[in-house]
mmCIF file of N, CA and C in Angstrom:
data_model
loop_
_atom_site.group_PDB
_atom_site.id
_atom_site.type_symbol
_atom_site.label_atom_id
_atom_site.label_comp_id
_atom_site.label_asym_id
_atom_site.label_seq_id
_atom_site.Cartn_x
_atom_site.Cartn_y
_atom_site.Cartn_z
ATOM 1 N N UNK T 1 -202.532 -14.982 -150.206
ATOM 2 C CA UNK T 1 -203.494 -13.471 -149.947
ATOM 3 C C UNK T 1 -201.571 -13.148 -149.021
ATOM 4 N N UNK T 2 -201.248 -12.764 -148.537
ATOM 5 C CA UNK T 2 -200.494 -12.516 -147.545
ATOM 6 C C UNK T 2 -200.549 -12.441 -146.991
ATOM 7 N N UNK T 3 -201.455 -12.154 -146.017
ATOM 8 C CA UNK T 3 -201.838 -11.824 -144.546
ATOM 9 C C UNK T 3 -201.812 -14.038 -144.444
ATOM 10 N N UNK T 4 -201.955 -14.555 -145.112
ATOM 11 C CA UNK T 4 -201.926 -15.963 -144.730
ATOM 12 C C UNK T 4 -200.927 -16.008 -144.621
ATOM 13 N N UNK T 5 -199.871 -16.161 -145.619
ATOM 14 C CA UNK T 5 -198.007 -16.448 -145.227
ATOM 15 C C UNK T 5 -197.758 -16.732 -143.802
ATOM 16 N N UNK T 6 -197.803 -15.922 -143.332
ATOM 17 C CA UNK T 6 -197.072 -16.496 -142.073
ATOM 18 C C UNK T 6 -197.372 -18.017 -141.898
ATOM 19 N N UNK T 7 -199.126 -17.623 -141.538
ATOM 20 C CA UNK T 7 -199.087 -18.513 -140.851
ATOM 21 C C UNK T 7 -199.374 -19.961 -141.575
ATOM 22 N N UNK T 8 -199.108 -19.958 -142.791
ATOM 23 C CA UNK T 8 -198.654 -21.363 -143.949
ATOM 24 C C UNK T 8 -197.585 -21.654 -143.632
ATOM 25 N N UNK T 9 -196.592 -20.474 -142.971
ATOM 26 C CA UNK T 9 -195.140 -21.021 -143.077
ATOM 27 C C UNK T 9 -195.054 -22.032 -141.972
ATOM 28 N N UNK T 10 -195.939 -21.333 -140.803
ATOM 29 C CA UNK T 10 -195.553 -21.985 -139.410
ATOM 30 C C UNK T 10 -196.276 -23.563 -139.389
ATOM 31 N N UNK T 11 -197.746 -23.554 -140.545
ATOM 32 C CA UNK T 11 -198.095 -25.054 -140.564
ATOM 33 C C UNK T 11 -197.206 -25.716 -141.326
ATOM 34 N N UNK T 12 -196.366 -25.126 -142.082
ATOM 35 C CA UNK T 12 -195.570 -26.263 -143.008
ATOM 36 C C UNK T 12 -194.242 -26.711 -141.951
ATOM 37 N N UNK T 13 -193.976 -25.980 -140.876
ATOM 38 C CA UNK T 13 -192.796 -26.085 -140.295
ATOM 39 C C UNK T 13 -193.760 -27.198 -138.993
ATOM 40 N N UNK T 14 -194.851 -26.571 -138.416
ATOM 41 C CA UNK T 14 -195.455 -27.913 -137.475
ATOM 42 C C UNK T 14 -195.839 -29.549 -138.516
ATOM 43 N N UNK T 15 -195.702 -29.428 -139.958
ATOM 44 C CA UNK T 15 -196.306 -30.822 -139.829
ATOM 45 C C UNK T 15 -194.389 -31.277 -140.261
ATOM 46 N N UNK T 16 -193.521 -30.300 -141.350
ATOM 47 C CA UNK T 16 -192.311 -31.259 -141.439
ATOM 48 C C UNK T 16 -191.948 -31.414 -140.030
ATOM 49 N N UNK T 17 -191.979 -31.004 -138.634
ATOM 50 C CA UNK T 17 -191.496 -31.368 -137.753
ATOM 51 C C UNK T 17 -191.713 -32.381 -137.120
ATOM 52 N N UNK T 18 -193.506 -32.167 -137.458
ATOM 53 C CA UNK T 18 -193.875 -33.278 -137.060
ATOM 54 C C UNK T 18 -193.944 -32.823 -134.941
ATOM 55 N N UNK T 19 -193.947 -31.820 -134.913
ATOM 56 C CA UNK T 19 -195.033 -30.351 -133.806
ATOM 57 C C UNK T 19 -196.170 -29.582 -133.372
ATOM 58 N N UNK T 20 -195.712 -29.236 -132.783
ATOM 59 C CA UNK T 20 -197.023 -28.927 -132.235
ATOM 60 C C UNK T 20 -197.129 -27.332 -132.201
ATOM 61 N N UNK T 21 -197.686 -26.111 -132.333
ATOM 62 C CA UNK T 21 -196.762 -24.624 -132.375
ATOM 63 C C UNK T 21 -196.392 -24.205 -131.306
ATOM 64 N N UNK T 22 -196.718 -24.772 -130.251
ATOM 65 C CA UNK T 22 -195.417 -23.863 -129.480
ATOM 66 C C UNK T 22 -194.507 -24.020 -129.449
ATOM 67 N N UNK T 23 -193.522 -25.149 -130.017
ATOM 68 C CA UNK T 23 -192.462 -25.950 -130.241
ATOM 69 C C UNK T 23 -191.614 -25.341 -131.305
ATOM 70 N N UNK T 24 -191.729 -24.083 -132.302
ATOM 71 C CA UNK T 24 -191.888 -23.503 -133.359
ATOM 72 C C UNK T 24 -190.728 -22.405 -133.000
ATOM 73 N N UNK T 25 -190.715 -21.832 -131.915
ATOM 74 C CA UNK T 25 -189.777 -20.748 -131.649
ATOM 75 C C UNK T 25 -188.725 -21.640 -131.164
ATOM 76 N N UNK T 26 -188.387 -22.774 -131.114
ATOM 77 C CA UNK T 26 -187.168 -23.763 -129.981
ATOM 78 C C UNK T 26 -186.867 -24.714 -131.209
ATOM 79 N N UNK T 27 -187.378 -24.305 -132.324
ATOM 80 C CA UNK T 27 -186.692 -25.577 -133.375
ATOM 81 C C UNK T 27 -185.803 -25.235 -134.548
ATOM 82 N N UNK T 28 -185.743 -23.145 -133.982
ATOM 83 C CA UNK T 28 -184.777 -22.335 -134.819
ATOM 84 C C UNK T 28 -183.579 -22.970 -134.691
ATOM 85 N N UNK T 29 -182.980 -24.137 -134.525
ATOM 86 C CA UNK T 29 -181.669 -24.376 -134.745
ATOM 87 C C UNK T 29 -181.691 -25.627 -135.257
ATOM 88 N N UNK T 30 -180.275 -25.863 -135.611
ATOM 89 C CA UNK T 30 -180.208 -27.857 -136.029
ATOM 90 C C UNK T 30 -180.299 -28.344 -135.350
ATOM 91 N N UNK T 31 -180.156 -28.548 -133.973
ATOM 92 C CA UNK T 31 -180.072 -29.045 -132.649
ATOM 93 C C UNK T 31 -180.860 -29.619 -132.029
ATOM 94 N N UNK T 32 -181.889 -28.725 -132.418
ATOM 95 C CA UNK T 32 -183.180 -29.197 -131.866
ATOM 96 C C UNK T 32 -184.136 -29.861 -132.132
ATOM 97 N N UNK T 33 -184.641 -30.829 -132.604
ATOM 98 C CA UNK T 33 -186.032 -31.255 -133.435
ATOM 99 C C UNK T 33 -186.749 -31.484 -131.867
ATOM 100 N N UNK T 34 -188.079 -32.332 -132.726
ATOM 101 C CA UNK T 34 -188.570 -31.838 -132.175
ATOM 102 C C UNK T 34 -188.824 -33.242 -130.265
ATOM 103 N N UNK T 35 -187.415 -33.858 -130.904
ATOM 104 C CA UNK T 35 -188.205 -34.603 -129.378
ATOM 105 C C UNK T 35 -187.044 -33.674 -128.213
ATOM 106 N N UNK T 36 -186.015 -33.066 -128.565
ATOM 107 C CA UNK T 36 -185.258 -31.703 -127.672
ATOM 108 C C UNK T 36 -186.230 -30.787 -127.030
ATOM 109 N N UNK T 37 -187.219 -30.153 -128.355
ATOM 110 C CA UNK T 37 -187.373 -29.654 -128.098
ATOM 111 C C UNK T 37 -188.974 -29.879 -127.100
ATOM 112 N N UNK T 38 -189.227 -30.564 -127.416
ATOM 113 C CA UNK T 38 -191.053 -31.468 -126.541
ATOM 114 C C UNK T 38 -189.863 -30.858 -125.030
ATOM 115 N N UNK T 39 -188.403 -32.136 -124.562
ATOM 116 C CA UNK T 39 -187.739 -31.692 -123.209
ATOM 117 C C UNK T 39 -187.175 -30.300 -122.363
ATOM 118 N N UNK T 40 -187.933 -29.395 -123.788
ATOM 119 C CA UNK T 40 -187.072 -27.466 -123.568
ATOM 120 C C UNK T 40 -188.963 -27.885 -123.067
ATOM 121 N N UNK T 41 -189.850 -27.794 -123.582
ATOM 122 C CA UNK T 41 -190.611 -26.804 -122.720
ATOM 123 C C UNK T 41 -191.676 -27.873 -122.108
ATOM 124 N N UNK T 42 -191.589 -28.979 -121.533
ATOM 125 C CA UNK T 42 -191.594 -29.700 -120.920
ATOM 126 C C UNK T 42 -190.975 -29.917 -119.086
ATOM 127 N N UNK T 43 -190.049 -28.943 -119.156
ATOM 128 C CA UNK T 43 -189.142 -28.391 -118.349
ATOM 129 C C UNK T 43 -188.788 -26.800 -117.975
ATOM 130 N N UNK T 44 -189.990 -26.197 -118.493
ATOM 131 C CA UNK T 44 -189.983 -24.572 -118.398
ATOM 132 C C UNK T 44 -189.342 -24.164 -119.546
ATOM 133 N N UNK T 45 -188.853 -24.077 -121.012
ATOM 134 C CA UNK T 45 -188.224 -23.096 -121.314
ATOM 135 C C UNK T 45 -188.438 -23.454 -123.207
ATOM 136 N N UNK T 46 -189.969 -21.827 -123.124
ATOM 137 C CA UNK T 46 -190.721 -22.209 -124.368
ATOM 138 C C UNK T 46 -190.470 -21.268 -124.682
ATOM 139 N N UNK T 47 -189.021 -20.834 -124.978
ATOM 140 C CA UNK T 47 -188.956 -19.533 -125.963
ATOM 141 C C UNK T 47 -187.090 -19.244 -126.334
ATOM 142 N N UNK T 48 -187.171 -18.911 -127.062
ATOM 143 C CA UNK T 48 -185.393 -18.505 -127.549
ATOM 144 C C UNK T 48 -185.002 -17.738 -126.525
ATOM 145 N N UNK T 49 -184.967 -16.836 -125.978
ATOM 146 C CA UNK T 49 -185.623 -15.831 -124.259
ATOM 147 C C UNK T 49 -185.178 -16.608 -123.297
ATOM 148 N N UNK T 50 -186.032 -17.795 -123.244
ATOM 149 C CA UNK T 50 -185.753 -18.698 -121.850
ATOM 150 C C UNK T 50 -184.663 -19.434 -122.178
ATOM 151 N N UNK T 51 -183.624 -20.421 -123.041
ATOM 152 C CA UNK T 51 -182.888 -20.577 -123.500
ATOM 153 C C UNK T 51 -181.900 -19.418 -122.898
ATOM 154 N N UNK T 52 -181.812 -18.168 -123.591
ATOM 155 C CA UNK T 52 -180.685 -17.260 -123.678
ATOM 156 C C UNK T 52 -180.306 -16.909 -121.866
ATOM 157 N N UNK T 53 -181.709 -17.307 -120.914
ATOM 158 C CA UNK T 53 -181.344 -16.814 -119.740
ATOM 159 C C UNK T 53 -180.496 -17.177 -118.245
ATOM 160 N N UNK T 54 -181.472 -19.262 -119.443
ATOM 161 C CA UNK T 54 -180.746 -20.242 -118.376
ATOM 162 C C UNK T 54 -179.706 -20.378 -118.840
ATOM 163 N N UNK T 55 -178.778 -20.716 -117.199
ATOM 164 C CA UNK T 55 -177.292 -20.944 -117.301
ATOM 165 C C UNK T 55 -177.022 -22.396 -118.350
ATOM 166 N N UNK T 56 -175.867 -22.879 -118.753
ATOM 167 C CA UNK T 56 -175.643 -23.419 -118.931
ATOM 168 C C UNK T 56 -176.037 -25.352 -118.003
ATOM 169 N N UNK T 57 -175.307 -24.854 -117.426
ATOM 170 C CA UNK T 57 -175.723 -26.464 -116.443
ATOM 171 C C UNK T 57 -177.075 -26.733 -116.118
ATOM 172 N N UNK T 58 -177.488 -25.660 -115.835
ATOM 173 C CA UNK T 58 -179.668 -25.550 -116.172
ATOM 174 C C UNK T 58 -180.248 -26.595 -117.430
ATOM 175 N N UNK T 59 -179.377 -26.396 -118.219
ATOM 176 C CA UNK T 59 -179.347 -26.569 -120.019
ATOM 177 C C UNK T 59 -179.628 -28.157 -119.575
ATOM 178 N N UNK T 60 -177.785 -27.991 -119.010
ATOM 179 C CA UNK T 60 -177.791 -29.657 -119.823
ATOM 180 C C UNK T 60 -177.975 -30.728 -118.492
ATOM 181 N N UNK T 61 -179.412 -30.426 -118.126
ATOM 182 C CA UNK T 61 -179.888 -30.945 -116.728
ATOM 183 C C UNK T 61 -181.335 -31.956 -117.575
ATOM 184 N N UNK T 62 -181.749 -30.792 -118.454
ATOM 185 C CA UNK T 62 -182.879 -31.282 -119.349
ATOM 186 C C UNK T 62 -182.238 -32.408 -119.703
ATOM 187 N N UNK T 63 -183.570 -33.801 -119.876
ATOM 188 C CA UNK T 63 -183.107 -34.845 -120.977
ATOM 189 C C UNK T 63 -182.918 -34.059 -122.274
ATOM 190 N N UNK T 64 -181.844 -35.493 -122.669
ATOM 191 C CA UNK T 64 -181.124 -35.724 -123.989
ATOM 192 C C UNK T 64 -180.375 -33.507 -124.451
ATOM 193 N N UNK T 65 -180.135 -33.019 -123.420
ATOM 194 C CA UNK T 65 -179.420 -32.343 -123.512
ATOM 195 C C UNK T 65 -178.043 -32.248 -122.888
ATOM 196 N N UNK T 66 -177.096 -32.377 -123.740
ATOM 197 C CA UNK T 66 -175.442 -32.432 -123.011
ATOM 198 C C UNK T 66 -174.762 -31.185 -122.298
ATOM 199 N N UNK T 67 -174.033 -31.527 -122.261
ATOM 200 C CA UNK T 67 -173.541 -29.916 -121.810
ATOM 201 C C UNK T 67 -172.392 -29.362 -123.439
ATOM 202 N N UNK T 68 -172.304 -29.677 -123.763
ATOM 203 C CA UNK T 68 -171.755 -29.214 -124.907
ATOM 204 C C UNK T 68 -172.776 -28.840 -126.088
ATOM 205 N N UNK T 69 -173.968 -29.518 -125.830
ATOM 206 C CA UNK T 69 -174.881 -29.041 -126.998
ATOM 207 C C UNK T 69 -175.481 -27.763 -126.191
ATOM 208 N N UNK T 70 -175.281 -27.566 -124.546
ATOM 209 C CA UNK T 70 -175.752 -26.287 -123.784
ATOM 210 C C UNK T 70 -174.809 -25.233 -124.634
ATOM 211 N N UNK T 71 -173.616 -25.744 -124.153
ATOM 212 C CA UNK T 71 -172.712 -23.895 -124.875
ATOM 213 C C UNK T 71 -172.662 -24.096 -125.759
ATOM 214 N N UNK T 72 -173.348 -24.838 -126.351
ATOM 215 C CA UNK T 72 -173.436 -24.659 -128.196
ATOM 216 C C UNK T 72 -174.222 -23.790 -128.664
ATOM 217 N N UNK T 73 -175.900 -23.770 -128.338
ATOM 218 C CA UNK T 73 -177.209 -23.403 -128.147
ATOM 219 C C UNK T 73 -177.128 -22.122 -127.992
ATOM 220 N N UNK T 74 -176.958 -21.109 -126.340
ATOM 221 C CA UNK T 74 -176.463 -20.285 -125.897
ATOM 222 C C UNK T 74 -175.337 -19.709 -127.098
ATOM 223 N N UNK T 75 -174.232 -20.186 -127.476
ATOM 224 C CA UNK T 75 -173.337 -19.597 -128.577
ATOM 225 C C UNK T 75 -173.939 -19.189 -129.750
ATOM 226 N N UNK T 76 -174.722 -19.597 -130.114
ATOM 227 C CA UNK T 76 -175.336 -19.737 -131.766
ATOM 228 C C UNK T 76 -176.364 -18.862 -131.119
ATOM 229 N N UNK T 77 -176.699 -18.724 -129.564
ATOM 230 C CA UNK T 77 -178.206 -17.389 -129.540
ATOM 231 C C UNK T 77 -177.740 -16.389 -129.731
ATOM 232 N N UNK T 78 -176.121 -15.977 -129.077
ATOM 233 C CA UNK T 78 -175.895 -14.765 -128.693
ATOM 234 C C UNK T 78 -175.156 -14.108 -130.171
ATOM 235 N N UNK T 79 -174.752 -15.191 -130.993
ATOM 236 C CA UNK T 79 -173.818 -15.159 -132.129
ATOM 237 C C UNK T 79 -175.414 -14.536 -133.531
ATOM 238 N N UNK T 80 -176.528 -15.290 -132.630
ATOM 239 C CA UNK T 80 -177.370 -15.061 -133.705
ATOM 240 C C UNK T 80 -177.769 -15.787 -134.743
ATOM 241 N N UNK T 81 -176.813 -17.407 -134.621
ATOM 242 C CA UNK T 81 -176.786 -17.730 -135.410
ATOM 243 C C UNK T 81 -178.346 -18.696 -135.209
ATOM 244 N N UNK T 82 -178.546 -18.804 -136.547
ATOM 245 C CA UNK T 82 -180.067 -19.913 -136.824
ATOM 246 C C UNK T 82 -180.118 -20.576 -137.625
ATOM 247 N N UNK T 83 -181.534 -21.938 -137.797
ATOM 248 C CA UNK T 83 -180.493 -22.280 -138.897
ATOM 249 C C UNK T 83 -182.156 -22.545 -139.613
ATOM 250 N N UNK T 84 -182.786 -23.102 -138.724
ATOM 251 C CA UNK T 84 -184.808 -22.921 -139.191
ATOM 252 C C UNK T 84 -185.584 -22.246 -139.724
#
């Protein structure tokens, strides 16, 4: 059933990364796993648009996020580079 393909794919990612569905959008980069995604989410960054809108300085203030990583995420997002 093709209508269930997306749901199955999302469920597989939830199991693979040990996350809840609300974090699926955030784990699209190699640098963001379940711990960093939860840190983002707990600090009000719930999707890729929020990462794009946030400043590098504000992202780097989040636990588990360095200034270097914040810059890399914003650059990758701007370039459209996603991995997972």
